[in-house]
Amino acid sequence: MIFLKDNKKPQKNSYTQKAPLPKTAVVPLSQHIGRPAKPIVEKNSLVEENQIIAKADGLISSNIHSPVKGKVKDIKEFNHPILKHSPAVIIETDTKQEAYSSETAAKDPSQVLSLPSEKLIEAIRQAGIVGMGGATFPTAVKLTPPKKIDTLIVNGAECEPFLTCDFRIMIEHTESIIRGIEIITKILQPERVIIAVEENKKEAIKRFNSKLHTKKYSLPKAEVIVLASAYPQGAEKQLIYNTLKRKTPAGKLPFEVGAVVQNVGTCFAIYQALYLNKPLTERVVTFAGDALTEPKNLLVKTGTLVSELFSQGILEFKKGPAKVIFGGPMMGIAVPSLDFPILKGTSGVLFFTQSAIDPAPEQTCIRCGRCVDVCPMNLLPLMFAKHGKTQDKEALKDYFIEDCIECGSCAYACPAKIPLVNYIKLGKELIRKK
């Protein structure tokens, strides 16, 4: 674990704003782990807001819905912040559509919680909900573990510097998140619920404790556990160990140690799906970095191009950025332009000037062991760089490269400025190709 300057102000303290509707929505068919969704609309089709436009292709896949009312201009390859390019449905927004549809009245909790688990899971599947913390694993699948679990951990750590989207929904939608947790507990039937929040989010801790104190929710034993503000505190296996002192074996999933972890954003999305009949077509995203005039959190429709947020004037540059990153500075991915769409898993977009970027070139490894000291998975990152350069697939597997969570702690600590995460990604790709 490492301790980083969080750089979460001023965006941490500003209320979430609604971004304007995009004039053109670019909706990738890959917004989740697994197979891309299959489009069920054609060019020139008219679509309604929240209509399914692509269906999940298999178990590990997810439905995709239209974020706007409009006309399908095309279905073609487009920029993708993770895959570089991916098929996308391109929708021209109806100019007569209201900026944001009025919210429907929320259902009563008794209406939702009286539904059998199978119907709750199916509603989550139909709504296209995926892990909102960045992993984007289809949530309906995660909520059907093959063995009984005893603990649900709700992840409110948000340990990446700059990002505050989870913090804002925790304090702006506390009750809705707890209602989402109720739904998950109805499905999983855990004995215990832990809401894990880092200590630098005092207002979120206060609000959760205040709500849980009322005891008006249908929850088993529930508590807020306050964690140190360290990185990567929010990583699934670290969270399980730091809250339950259980180690998840190499190559195994959390259910093997009796736990399921869900991000607070996922809980909020589940609430919206079950209480408001609202699929996952928008999310809160942090926009920050020293190149911006005003860092902020925006409620953005999926498929909105970052460039549109600037052309519509909701974001402004103080100085031209030298680097744009989708995600946080530790695990995010740099993109070459602003013409990339917001996805279901986009937690933030960061804009940095040249002065904020470390220009130091890669040097020779001095075998100091700092990368080993900070690795939360107890791996040997220096060996990933060594064998990644020689493309030795077997050696990479022998050093358990597939257990690496790509948190970036090793690269941060490396005095030789070796881009270790780049070599790790390359190594994993080599193994996948084999």
PDB file of C-alpha atoms in Angstrom, residues 237 240-241 244-250 252 256-257 378:
ATOM      1  CA  LYS A 237      -8.857  -8.433  -2.763  1.00  0.00           C
ATOM      2  CA  ILE A 240     -11.609  -8.135   1.564  1.00  0.00           C
ATOM      3  CA  TYR A 241      -8.367  -8.559   3.490  1.00  0.00           C
ATOM      4  CA  LEU A 244     -12.336  -9.377   6.939  1.00  0.00           C
ATOM      5  CA  LYS A 245      -8.665 -10.454   7.202  1.00  0.00           C
ATOM      6  CA  ARG A 246      -9.344 -13.117   4.569  1.00  0.00           C
ATOM      7  CA  LYS A 247      -6.819 -13.750   1.778  1.00  0.00           C
ATOM      8  CA  THR A 248      -8.264 -14.607  -1.611  1.00  0.00           C
ATOM      9  CA  PRO A 249      -6.122 -17.398  -3.121  1.00  0.00           C
ATOM     10  CA  ALA A 250      -4.244 -16.754  -6.365  1.00  0.00           C
ATOM     11  CA  LYS A 252      -9.624 -17.366  -7.232  1.00  0.00           C
ATOM     12  CA  GLU A 256     -14.227 -18.490  -2.544  1.00  0.00           C
ATOM     13  CA  VAL A 257     -13.650 -16.711   0.780  1.00  0.00           C
ATOM     14  CA  ASN A 378       3.014  -9.714  -3.172  1.00  0.00           C
TER      15      ASN A 378
END
